[in-house]
Short mmCIF file of C-alpha atoms and ligand atoms in Angstrom, two decimals:
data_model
loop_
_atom_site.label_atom_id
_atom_site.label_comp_id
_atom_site.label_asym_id
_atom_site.label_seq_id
_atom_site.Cartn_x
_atom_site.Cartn_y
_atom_site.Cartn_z
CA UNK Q 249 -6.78 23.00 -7.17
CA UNK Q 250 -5.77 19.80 -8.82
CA UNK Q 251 -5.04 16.95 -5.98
CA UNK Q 252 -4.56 13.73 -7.57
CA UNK Q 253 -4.58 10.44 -6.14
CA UNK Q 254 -2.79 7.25 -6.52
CA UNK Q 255 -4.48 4.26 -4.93
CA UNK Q 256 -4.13 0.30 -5.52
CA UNK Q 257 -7.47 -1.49 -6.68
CA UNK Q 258 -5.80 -4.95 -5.61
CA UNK Q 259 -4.19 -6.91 -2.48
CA UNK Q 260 -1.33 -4.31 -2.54
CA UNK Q 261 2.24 -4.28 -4.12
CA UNK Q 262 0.80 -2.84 -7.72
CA UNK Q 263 3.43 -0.76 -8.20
CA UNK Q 264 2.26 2.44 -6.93
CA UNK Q 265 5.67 3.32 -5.94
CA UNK Q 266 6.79 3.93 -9.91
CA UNK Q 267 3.94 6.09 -10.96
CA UNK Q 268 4.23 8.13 -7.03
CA UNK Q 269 7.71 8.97 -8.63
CA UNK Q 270 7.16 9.59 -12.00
CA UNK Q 271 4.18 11.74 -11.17
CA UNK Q 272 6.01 13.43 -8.73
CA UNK Q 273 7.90 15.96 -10.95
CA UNK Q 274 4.73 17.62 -12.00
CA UNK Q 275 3.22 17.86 -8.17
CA UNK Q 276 4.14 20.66 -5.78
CA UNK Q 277 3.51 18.17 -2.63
CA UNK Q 278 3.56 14.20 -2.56
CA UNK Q 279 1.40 12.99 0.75
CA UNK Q 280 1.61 9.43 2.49
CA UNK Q 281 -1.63 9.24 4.20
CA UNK Q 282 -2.52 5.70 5.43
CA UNK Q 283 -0.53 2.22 6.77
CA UNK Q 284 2.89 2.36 7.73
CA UNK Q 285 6.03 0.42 7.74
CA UNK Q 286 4.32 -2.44 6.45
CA UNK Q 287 4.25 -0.88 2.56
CA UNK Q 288 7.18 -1.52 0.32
CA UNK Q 289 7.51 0.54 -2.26
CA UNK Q 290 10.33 -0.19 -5.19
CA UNK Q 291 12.06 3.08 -7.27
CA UNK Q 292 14.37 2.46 -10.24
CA UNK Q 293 16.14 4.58 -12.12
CA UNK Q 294 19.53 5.46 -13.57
CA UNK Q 295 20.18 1.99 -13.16
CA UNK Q 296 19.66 2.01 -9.69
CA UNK Q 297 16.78 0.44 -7.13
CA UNK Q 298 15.09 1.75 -4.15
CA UNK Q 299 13.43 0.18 -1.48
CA UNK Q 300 10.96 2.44 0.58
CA UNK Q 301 8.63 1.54 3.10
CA UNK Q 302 7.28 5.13 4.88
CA UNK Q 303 8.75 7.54 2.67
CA UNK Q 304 6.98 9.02 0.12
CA UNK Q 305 7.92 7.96 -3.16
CA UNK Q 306 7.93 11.68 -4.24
CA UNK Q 307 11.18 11.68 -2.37
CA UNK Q 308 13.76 11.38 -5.01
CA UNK Q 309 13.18 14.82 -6.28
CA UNK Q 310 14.36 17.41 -3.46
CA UNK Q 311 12.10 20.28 -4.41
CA UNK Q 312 8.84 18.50 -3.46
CA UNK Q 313 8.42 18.20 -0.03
CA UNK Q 314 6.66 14.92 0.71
CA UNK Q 315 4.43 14.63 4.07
CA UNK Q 316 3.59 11.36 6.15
CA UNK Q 317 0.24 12.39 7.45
CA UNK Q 318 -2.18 11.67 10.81
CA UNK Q 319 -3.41 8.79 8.95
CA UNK Q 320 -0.08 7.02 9.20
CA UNK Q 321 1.35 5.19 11.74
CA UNK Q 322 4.82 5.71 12.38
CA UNK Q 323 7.73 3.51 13.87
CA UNK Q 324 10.65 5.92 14.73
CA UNK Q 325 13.26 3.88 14.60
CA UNK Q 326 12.63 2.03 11.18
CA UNK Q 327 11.64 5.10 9.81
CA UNK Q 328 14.99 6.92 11.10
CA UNK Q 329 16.74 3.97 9.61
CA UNK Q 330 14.94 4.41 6.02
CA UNK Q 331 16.26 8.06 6.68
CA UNK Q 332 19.36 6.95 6.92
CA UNK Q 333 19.81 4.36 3.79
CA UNK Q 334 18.49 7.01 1.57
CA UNK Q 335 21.10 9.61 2.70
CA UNK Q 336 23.78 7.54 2.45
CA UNK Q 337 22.94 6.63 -1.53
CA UNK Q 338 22.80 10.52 -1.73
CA UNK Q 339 19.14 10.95 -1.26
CA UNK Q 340 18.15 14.40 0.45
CA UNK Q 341 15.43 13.92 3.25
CA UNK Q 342 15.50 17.59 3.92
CA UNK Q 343 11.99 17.71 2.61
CA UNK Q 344 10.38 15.37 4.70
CA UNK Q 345 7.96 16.62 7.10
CA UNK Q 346 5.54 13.88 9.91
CA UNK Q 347 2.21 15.00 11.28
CA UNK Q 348 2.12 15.84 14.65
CA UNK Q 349 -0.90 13.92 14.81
CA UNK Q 350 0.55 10.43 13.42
CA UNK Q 351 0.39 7.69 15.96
CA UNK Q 352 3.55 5.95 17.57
CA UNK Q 353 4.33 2.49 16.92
CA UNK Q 354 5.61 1.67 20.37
CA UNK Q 355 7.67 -2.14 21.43
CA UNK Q 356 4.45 -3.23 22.77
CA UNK Q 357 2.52 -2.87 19.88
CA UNK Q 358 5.05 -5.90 18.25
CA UNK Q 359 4.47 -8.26 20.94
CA UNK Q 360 0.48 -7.92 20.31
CA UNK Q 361 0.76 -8.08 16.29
CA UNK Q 362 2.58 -11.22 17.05
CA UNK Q 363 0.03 -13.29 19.64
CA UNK Q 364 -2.80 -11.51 17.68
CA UNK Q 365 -2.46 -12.55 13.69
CA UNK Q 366 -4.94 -15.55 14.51
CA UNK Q 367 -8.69 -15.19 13.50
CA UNK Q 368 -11.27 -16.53 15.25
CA UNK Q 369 -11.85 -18.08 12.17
CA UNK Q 370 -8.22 -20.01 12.52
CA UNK Q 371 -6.62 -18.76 9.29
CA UNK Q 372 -4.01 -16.25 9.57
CA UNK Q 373 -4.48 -13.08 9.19
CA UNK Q 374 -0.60 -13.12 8.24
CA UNK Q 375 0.28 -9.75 9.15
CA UNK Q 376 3.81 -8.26 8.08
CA UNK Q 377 4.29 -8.11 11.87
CA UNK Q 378 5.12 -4.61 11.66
CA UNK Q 379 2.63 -3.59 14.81
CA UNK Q 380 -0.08 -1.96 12.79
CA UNK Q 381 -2.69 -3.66 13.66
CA UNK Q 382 -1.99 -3.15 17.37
CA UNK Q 383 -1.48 0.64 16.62
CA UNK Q 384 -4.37 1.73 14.67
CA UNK Q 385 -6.46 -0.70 17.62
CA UNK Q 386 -4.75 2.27 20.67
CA UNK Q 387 -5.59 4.75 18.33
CA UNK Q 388 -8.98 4.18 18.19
CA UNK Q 389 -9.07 2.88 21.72
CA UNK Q 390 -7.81 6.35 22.77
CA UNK Q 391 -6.33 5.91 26.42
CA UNK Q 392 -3.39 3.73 25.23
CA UNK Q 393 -2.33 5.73 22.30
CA UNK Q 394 1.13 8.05 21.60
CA UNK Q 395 0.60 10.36 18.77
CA UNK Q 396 4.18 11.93 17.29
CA UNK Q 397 3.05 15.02 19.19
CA UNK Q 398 3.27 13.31 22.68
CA UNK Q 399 6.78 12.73 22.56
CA UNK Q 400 7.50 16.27 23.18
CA UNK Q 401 5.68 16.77 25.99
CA UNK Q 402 6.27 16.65 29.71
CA UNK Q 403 4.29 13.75 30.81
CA UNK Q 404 5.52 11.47 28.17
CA UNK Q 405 7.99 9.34 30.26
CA UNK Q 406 5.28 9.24 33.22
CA UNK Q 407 2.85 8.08 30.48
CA UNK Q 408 4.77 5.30 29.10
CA UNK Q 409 5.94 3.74 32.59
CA UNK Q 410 1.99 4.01 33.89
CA UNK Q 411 1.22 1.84 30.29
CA UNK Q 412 4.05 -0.45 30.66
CA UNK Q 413 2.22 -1.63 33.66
CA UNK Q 414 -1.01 -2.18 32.36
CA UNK Q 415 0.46 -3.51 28.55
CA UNK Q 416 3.03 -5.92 30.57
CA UNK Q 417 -0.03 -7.34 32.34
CA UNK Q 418 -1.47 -7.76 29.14
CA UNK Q 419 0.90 -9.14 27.48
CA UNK Q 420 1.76 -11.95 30.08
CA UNK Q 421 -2.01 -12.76 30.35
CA UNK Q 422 -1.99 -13.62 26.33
CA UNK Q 423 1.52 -15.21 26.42
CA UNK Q 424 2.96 -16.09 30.24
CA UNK Q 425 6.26 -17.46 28.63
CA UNK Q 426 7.17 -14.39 27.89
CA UNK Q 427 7.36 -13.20 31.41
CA UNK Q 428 5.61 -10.75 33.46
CA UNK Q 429 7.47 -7.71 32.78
CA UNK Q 430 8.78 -8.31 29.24
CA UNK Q 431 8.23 -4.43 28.87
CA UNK Q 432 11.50 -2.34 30.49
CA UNK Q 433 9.65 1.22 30.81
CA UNK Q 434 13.15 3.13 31.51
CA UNK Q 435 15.06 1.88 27.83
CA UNK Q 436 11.47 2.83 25.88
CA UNK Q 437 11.55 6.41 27.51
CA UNK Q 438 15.32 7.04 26.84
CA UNK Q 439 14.94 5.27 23.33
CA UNK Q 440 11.66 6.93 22.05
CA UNK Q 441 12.90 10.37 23.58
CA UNK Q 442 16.43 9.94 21.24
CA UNK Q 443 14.21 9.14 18.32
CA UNK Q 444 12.31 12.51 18.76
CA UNK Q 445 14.71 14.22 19.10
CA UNK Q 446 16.47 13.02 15.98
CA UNK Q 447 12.91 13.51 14.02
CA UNK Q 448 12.17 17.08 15.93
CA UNK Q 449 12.71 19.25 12.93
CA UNK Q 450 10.21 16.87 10.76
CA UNK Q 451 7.17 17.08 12.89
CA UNK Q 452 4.90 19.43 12.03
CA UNK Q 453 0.93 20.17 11.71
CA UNK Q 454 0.48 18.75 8.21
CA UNK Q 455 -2.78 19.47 7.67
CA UNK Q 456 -2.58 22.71 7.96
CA UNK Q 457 0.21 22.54 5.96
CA UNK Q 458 -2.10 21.06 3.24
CA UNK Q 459 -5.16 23.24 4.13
CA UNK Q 460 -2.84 26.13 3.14
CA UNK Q 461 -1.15 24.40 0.16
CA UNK Q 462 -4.64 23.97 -1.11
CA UNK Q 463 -5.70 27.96 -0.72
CA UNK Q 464 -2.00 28.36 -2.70
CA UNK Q 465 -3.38 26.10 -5.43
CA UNK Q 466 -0.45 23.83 -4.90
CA UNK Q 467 -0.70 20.96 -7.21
CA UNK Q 468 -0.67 17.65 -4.47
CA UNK Q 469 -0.07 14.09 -4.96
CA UNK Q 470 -1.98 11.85 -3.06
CA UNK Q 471 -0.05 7.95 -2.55
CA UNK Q 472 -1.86 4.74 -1.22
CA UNK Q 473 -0.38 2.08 0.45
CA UNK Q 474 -1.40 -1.39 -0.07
CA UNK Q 475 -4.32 -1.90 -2.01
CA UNK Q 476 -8.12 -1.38 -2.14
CA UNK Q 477 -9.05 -5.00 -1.42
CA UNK Q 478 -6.80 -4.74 1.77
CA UNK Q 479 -9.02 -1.47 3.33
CA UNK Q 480 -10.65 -1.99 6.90
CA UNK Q 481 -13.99 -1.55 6.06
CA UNK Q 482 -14.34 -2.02 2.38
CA UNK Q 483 -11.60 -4.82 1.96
CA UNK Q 484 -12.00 -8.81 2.25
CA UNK Q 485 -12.33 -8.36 6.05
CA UNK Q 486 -10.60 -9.50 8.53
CA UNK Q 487 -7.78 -10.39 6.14
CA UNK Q 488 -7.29 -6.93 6.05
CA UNK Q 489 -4.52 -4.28 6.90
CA UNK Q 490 -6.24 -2.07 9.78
CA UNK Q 491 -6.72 1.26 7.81
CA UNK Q 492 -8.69 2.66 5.07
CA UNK Q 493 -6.34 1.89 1.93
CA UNK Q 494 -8.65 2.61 -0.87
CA UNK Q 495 -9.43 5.52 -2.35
CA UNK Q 496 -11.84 6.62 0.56
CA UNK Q 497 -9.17 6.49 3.03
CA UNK Q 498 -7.52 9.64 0.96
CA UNK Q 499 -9.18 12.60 3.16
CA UNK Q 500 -9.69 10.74 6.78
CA UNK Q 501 -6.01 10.35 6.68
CA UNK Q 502 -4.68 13.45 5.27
CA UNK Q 503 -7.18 15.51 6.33
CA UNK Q 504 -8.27 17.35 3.07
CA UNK Q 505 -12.08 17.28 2.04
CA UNK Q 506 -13.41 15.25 -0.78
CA UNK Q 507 -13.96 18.18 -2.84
CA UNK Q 508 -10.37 18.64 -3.68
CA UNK Q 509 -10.06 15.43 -4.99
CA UNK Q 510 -9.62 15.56 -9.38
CA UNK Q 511 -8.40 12.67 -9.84
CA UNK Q 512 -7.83 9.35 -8.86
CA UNK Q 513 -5.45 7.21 -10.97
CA UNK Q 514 -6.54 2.92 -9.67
CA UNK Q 515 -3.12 1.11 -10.20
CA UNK Q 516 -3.59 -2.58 -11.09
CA UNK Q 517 -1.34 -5.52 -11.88
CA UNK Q 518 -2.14 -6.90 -15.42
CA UNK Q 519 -2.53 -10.34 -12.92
CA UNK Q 520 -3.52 -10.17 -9.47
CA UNK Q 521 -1.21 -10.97 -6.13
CA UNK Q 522 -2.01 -11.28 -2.50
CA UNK Q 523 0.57 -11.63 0.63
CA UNK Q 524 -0.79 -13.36 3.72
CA UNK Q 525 -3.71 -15.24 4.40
CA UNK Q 526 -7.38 -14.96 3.07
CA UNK Q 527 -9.89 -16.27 -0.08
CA UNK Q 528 -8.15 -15.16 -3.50
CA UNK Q 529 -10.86 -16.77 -6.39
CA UNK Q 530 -8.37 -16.37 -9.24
CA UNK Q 531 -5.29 -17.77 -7.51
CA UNK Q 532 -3.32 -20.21 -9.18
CA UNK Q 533 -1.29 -22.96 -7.19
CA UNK Q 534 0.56 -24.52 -10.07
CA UNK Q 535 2.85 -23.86 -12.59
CA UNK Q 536 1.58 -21.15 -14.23
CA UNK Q 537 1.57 -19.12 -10.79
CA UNK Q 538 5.04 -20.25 -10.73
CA UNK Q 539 5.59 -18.85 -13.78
CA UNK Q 540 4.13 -15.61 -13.38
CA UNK Q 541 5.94 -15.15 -9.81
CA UNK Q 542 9.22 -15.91 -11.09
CA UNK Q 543 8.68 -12.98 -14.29
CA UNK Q 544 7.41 -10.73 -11.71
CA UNK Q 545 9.89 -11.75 -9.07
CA UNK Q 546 6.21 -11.36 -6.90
CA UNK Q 547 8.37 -11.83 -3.27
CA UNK Q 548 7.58 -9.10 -1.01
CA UNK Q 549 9.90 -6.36 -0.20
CA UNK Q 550 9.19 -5.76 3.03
CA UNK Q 551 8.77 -9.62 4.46
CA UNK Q 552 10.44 -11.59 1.74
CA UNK Q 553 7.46 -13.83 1.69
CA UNK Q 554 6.34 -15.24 -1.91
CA UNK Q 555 3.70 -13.80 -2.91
CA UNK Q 556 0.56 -15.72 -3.74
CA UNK Q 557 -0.17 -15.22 -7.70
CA UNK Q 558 -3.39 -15.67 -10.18
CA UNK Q 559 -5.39 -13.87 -13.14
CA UNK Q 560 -6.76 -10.98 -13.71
CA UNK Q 561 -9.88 -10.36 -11.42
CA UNK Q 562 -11.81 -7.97 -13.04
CA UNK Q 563 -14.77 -8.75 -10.80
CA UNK Q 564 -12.92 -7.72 -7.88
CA UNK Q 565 -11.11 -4.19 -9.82
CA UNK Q 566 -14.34 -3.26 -11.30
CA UNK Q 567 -15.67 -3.16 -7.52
CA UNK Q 568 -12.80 -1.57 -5.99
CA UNK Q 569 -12.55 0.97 -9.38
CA UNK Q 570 -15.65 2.23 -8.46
CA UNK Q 571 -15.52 2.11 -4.56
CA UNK Q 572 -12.32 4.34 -4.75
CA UNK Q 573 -13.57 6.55 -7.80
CA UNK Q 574 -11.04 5.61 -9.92
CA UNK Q 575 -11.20 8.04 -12.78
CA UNK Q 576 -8.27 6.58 -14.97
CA UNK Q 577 -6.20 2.73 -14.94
CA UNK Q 578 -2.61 2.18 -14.87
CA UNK Q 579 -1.96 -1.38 -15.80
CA UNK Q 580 1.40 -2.37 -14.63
CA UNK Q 581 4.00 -5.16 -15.14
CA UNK Q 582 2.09 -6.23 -18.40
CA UNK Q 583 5.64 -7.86 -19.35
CA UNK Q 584 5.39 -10.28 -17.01
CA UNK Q 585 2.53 -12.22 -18.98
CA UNK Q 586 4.60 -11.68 -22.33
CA UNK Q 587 5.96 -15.06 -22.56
CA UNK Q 588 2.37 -16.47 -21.78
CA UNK Q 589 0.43 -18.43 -25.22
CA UNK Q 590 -2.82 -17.65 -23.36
CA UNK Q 591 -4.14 -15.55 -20.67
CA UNK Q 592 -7.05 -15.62 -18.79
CA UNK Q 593 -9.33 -12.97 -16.97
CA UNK Q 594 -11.81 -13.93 -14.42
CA UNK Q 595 -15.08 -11.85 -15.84
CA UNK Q 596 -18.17 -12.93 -13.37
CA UNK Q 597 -17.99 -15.03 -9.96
CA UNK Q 598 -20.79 -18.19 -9.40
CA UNK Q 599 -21.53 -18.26 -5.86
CA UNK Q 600 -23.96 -21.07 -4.45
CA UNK Q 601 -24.78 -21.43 -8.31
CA UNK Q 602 -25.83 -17.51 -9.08
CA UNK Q 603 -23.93 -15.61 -11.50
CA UNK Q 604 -22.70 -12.27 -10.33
CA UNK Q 605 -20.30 -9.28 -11.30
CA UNK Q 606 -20.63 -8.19 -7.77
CA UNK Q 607 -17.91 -8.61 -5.14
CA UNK Q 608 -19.19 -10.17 -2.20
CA UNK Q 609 -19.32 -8.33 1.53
CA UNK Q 610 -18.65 -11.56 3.37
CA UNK Q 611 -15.52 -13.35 3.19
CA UNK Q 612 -17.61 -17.01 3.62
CA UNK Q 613 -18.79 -16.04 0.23
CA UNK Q 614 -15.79 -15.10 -1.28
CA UNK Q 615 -14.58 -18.38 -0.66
CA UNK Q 616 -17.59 -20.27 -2.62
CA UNK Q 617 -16.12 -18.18 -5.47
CA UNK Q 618 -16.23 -19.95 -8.19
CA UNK Q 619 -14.60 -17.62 -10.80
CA UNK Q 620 -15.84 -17.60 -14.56
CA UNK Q 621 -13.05 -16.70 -17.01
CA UNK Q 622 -12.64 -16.31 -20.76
CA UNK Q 623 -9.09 -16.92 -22.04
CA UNK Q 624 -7.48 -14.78 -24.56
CA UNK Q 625 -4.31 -15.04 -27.01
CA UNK Q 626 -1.18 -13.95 -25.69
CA UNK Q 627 1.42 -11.83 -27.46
CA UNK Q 628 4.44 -14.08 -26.95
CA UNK Q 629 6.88 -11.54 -27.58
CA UNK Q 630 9.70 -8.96 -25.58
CA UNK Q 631 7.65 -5.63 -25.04
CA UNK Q 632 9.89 -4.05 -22.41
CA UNK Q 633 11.33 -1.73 -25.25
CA UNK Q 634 8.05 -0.32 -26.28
CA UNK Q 635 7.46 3.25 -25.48
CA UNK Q 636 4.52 4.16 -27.22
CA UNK Q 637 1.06 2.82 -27.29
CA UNK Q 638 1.80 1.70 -31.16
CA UNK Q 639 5.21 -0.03 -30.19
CA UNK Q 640 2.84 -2.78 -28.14
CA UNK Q 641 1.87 -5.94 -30.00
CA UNK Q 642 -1.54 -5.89 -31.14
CA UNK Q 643 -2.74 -8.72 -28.39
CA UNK Q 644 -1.14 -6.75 -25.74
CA UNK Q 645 -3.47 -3.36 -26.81
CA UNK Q 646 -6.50 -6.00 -27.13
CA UNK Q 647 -5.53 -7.19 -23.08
CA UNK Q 648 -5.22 -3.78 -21.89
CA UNK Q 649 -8.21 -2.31 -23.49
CA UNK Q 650 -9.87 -5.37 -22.49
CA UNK Q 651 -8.92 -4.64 -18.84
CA UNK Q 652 -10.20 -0.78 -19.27
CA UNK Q 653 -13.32 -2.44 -20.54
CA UNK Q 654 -14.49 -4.84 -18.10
CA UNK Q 655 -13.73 -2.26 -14.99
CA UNK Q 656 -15.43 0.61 -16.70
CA UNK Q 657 -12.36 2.87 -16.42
CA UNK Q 658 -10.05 3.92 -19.16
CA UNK Q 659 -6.69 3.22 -19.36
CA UNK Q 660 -4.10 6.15 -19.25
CA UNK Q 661 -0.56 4.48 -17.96
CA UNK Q 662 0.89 1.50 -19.25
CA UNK Q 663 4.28 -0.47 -17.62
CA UNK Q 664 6.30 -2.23 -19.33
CA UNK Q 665 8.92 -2.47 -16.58
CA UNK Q 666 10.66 -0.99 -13.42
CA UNK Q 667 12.58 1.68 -15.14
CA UNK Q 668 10.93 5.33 -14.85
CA UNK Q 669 11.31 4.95 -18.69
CA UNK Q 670 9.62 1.79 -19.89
CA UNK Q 671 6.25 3.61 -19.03
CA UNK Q 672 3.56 4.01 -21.99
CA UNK Q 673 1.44 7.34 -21.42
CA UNK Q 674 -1.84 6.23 -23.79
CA UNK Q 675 -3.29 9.10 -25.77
CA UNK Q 676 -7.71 8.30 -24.97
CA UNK Q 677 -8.13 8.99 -28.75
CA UNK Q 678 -5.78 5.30 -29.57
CA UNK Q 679 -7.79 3.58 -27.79
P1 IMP Z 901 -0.65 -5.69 8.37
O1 IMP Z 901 -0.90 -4.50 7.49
O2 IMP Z 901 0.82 -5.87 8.69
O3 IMP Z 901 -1.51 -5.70 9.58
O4 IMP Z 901 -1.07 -6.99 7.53
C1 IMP Z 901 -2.42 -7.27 7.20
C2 IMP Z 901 -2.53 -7.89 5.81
O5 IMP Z 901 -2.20 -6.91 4.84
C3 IMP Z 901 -1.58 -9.07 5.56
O6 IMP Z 901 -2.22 -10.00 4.70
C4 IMP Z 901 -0.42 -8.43 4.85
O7 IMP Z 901 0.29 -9.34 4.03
C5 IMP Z 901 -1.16 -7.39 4.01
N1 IMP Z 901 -0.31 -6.25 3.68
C6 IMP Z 901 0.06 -5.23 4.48
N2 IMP Z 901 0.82 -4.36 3.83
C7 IMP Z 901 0.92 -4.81 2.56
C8 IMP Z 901 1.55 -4.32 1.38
O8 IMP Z 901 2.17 -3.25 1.35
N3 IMP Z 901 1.42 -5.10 0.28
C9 IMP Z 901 0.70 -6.25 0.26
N4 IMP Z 901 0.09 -6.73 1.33
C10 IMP Z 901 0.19 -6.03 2.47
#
């Protein structure tokens, strides 16, 4: 049965959290699959924002449960406190269920995202500092890992005082000012055991949760965190997040097979952003990134930081279109470029002198970018009323289709702001 997926084909923060909601109404089940705490995800409507970091975005309308899956990595006590915001603005979390199988985010795993966001290559990786990283690294490590499921069982505390030891040596052997026991194994026990029991009624197995969803031909809603450009083995490695964020990260992490997979809707900026460190070809230091930051207040909302801003890569979305199977576009926050006399869309890369549409597998090479552009008029005009594909200025329809173009994929979602309503469904046969 139909399971739909929504997945970023940029550096993250596209927006994803909008569409998650919107789409959510006509899903049975909304699934988080991949990352953790480090997503941000913004809701508005009825005049009011929401700020979401683990929580499904599907979580605003009570009959659809939403699941956080195996793929995720879970910190209990953020996540308890997201729990807690929501319910206090009225927001029902009755409907929330966690894999048994997530992993832990555990105090340790802070201290090492911390001493670890250096590359050997000297640039930040400029994590959100969130202990990802760290996490997914136990997970696949094995012997130092705490999946949701272990914090129900009897060996847990004698588990977590036998890793103290061996993390506190580790820890003072990459920092010694910290101290050789920085790690107090007696307050993690009693904390992590409160936040367990607080979450007990979540946990479940999701997957076979989904599994049988699937059999019931339950319509489910797949959402991405960060985007396709940030995935561990496909993305501009190592300025990375450390799990599989585009679309072929959708079944690893929630454990359903590629077969139920209909569609995959690639969410992309009508510009392109990137938080932390790493090559961006199309970024623009100056005034015009200004600009376009300011319109799109681009400042991340989970770290605050400003986020780096540029064009329209379409070298980089056709790549990432295609590497996640995007079968349809939304192009979001096309008002931001509104007051803009002339926009510009990087079309090829020159590396070492050869033209290529091809993104590049090393991130030495990415750098050498050299990005080719053609410039186009702008529309110069407020479009945050328009509804329809019609209400849109005529350059604005010539940008968007221009963007379907040069990825290959047509566009189906248009946004012309953060309201559920200022959202343009495009009838194919307009285009
Ligand atoms: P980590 O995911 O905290 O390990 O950070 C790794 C890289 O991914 C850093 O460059 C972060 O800024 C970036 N990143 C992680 N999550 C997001 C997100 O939700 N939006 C945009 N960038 C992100």
């Amino acid at each position: 049965m139909p399971a739909t997926c929504v997945v970023g084909l940029q550096w993250g923060d596209e927006a994803k959290g909008k569409i998650v909601d919107i789409l959510t109404e006509k899903h049975d089940v909304v699934v988080r699959y991949q990352g953790g705490a480090n997503a941000g995800h913004t809701v508005v409507f009825d005049g009011k924002k929401f700020k979401l970091s683990l929580i499904p975005s599907g979580i605003f309308r009570s009959q659809v449960p939403c699941l956080i899956t195996g793929g995720v990595v879970l910190n209990p006590a953020s996540f308890i406190t997201e729990i807690e915001g929501l319910q206090k603005e009225g927001v029902s979390c009755e409907n929330l269920r966690i894999s048994d199988r997530a992993h832990v985010i555990m105090p340790w795993h802070f201290e090492e995202d911390r001493l670890m966001n250096r590359t050997t290559t000297g640039e930040d990786i400029g994590t959100t500092q969130r202990g990802i990283g760290p996490c997914y690294r136990d997970k696949v490590g094995r012997s130092w890992a705490i999946r949701m499921g272990d914090l129900y069982t009897e060996a847990f505390a004698e588990r977590i005082y036998s890793l103290c030891a061996v993390k506190n040596k580790i820890l003072y052997g990459m920092d010694p000012a910290g101290g050789e026991s920085r790690l107090d194994a007696e307050k993690i026990v009693s904390d992590y055991l409160n936040y367990a029991q607080r979450l007990r009624p979540m946990v479940t197995d999701t997957t076979a949760y989904l599994l049988d969803a699937l059999d019931e031909n339950k319509k489910i809603l797949f959402e991405g965190a960060q985007g396709a450009l940030l995935d561990i083995d496909h993305g501009t490695f190592p300025y990375v997040t450390s799990s599989n964020s585009s679309g072929v990260g959708v079944c690893n992490g929630s454990g359903v097979a590629p077969r139920h997979i209909t569609k995959l809707i690639g969410i992309i900026k009508a510009y392109t952003t990137r938080v932390g460190g790493g090559p961006f070809p199309t970024e623009l230091d100056n005034e015009i990134g200004q600009h376009i930051r300011d319109e799109g207040n681009e400042y991340g909302t989970v770290t605050k930081r400003p986020r780096r801003c540029g064009w329209f890569d379409a070298v980089a979305a056709r790549y990432t279109a295609r590497l996640s199977g995007a079968s349809v576009l939304s192009v979001m926050l096309l008002d931001v470029l509104s007051k803009l006399p002339e926009i510009s869309i990087c079309t090829e890369y020159e590396i070492d002198g050869v033209r290529t549409r091809n993104f590049p597998s090393q991130v030495d090479d990415l750098r050498k970018v050299k990005p080719i552009f053609i410039t186009v008029p702008g529309w110069q005009q407020d479009i945050t009323g328009a509804r329809r594909w019609e209400d849109l200025p005529e350059n604005a329809r010539a940008y968007v289709q221009l963007l379907g173009k040069l990825i290959g994929t047509p566009v189906e979602i248009v946004s012309v702001g953060p309201d559920r309503q200022q959202t343009i469904f495009v009838d194919s046969s307009s285009l």
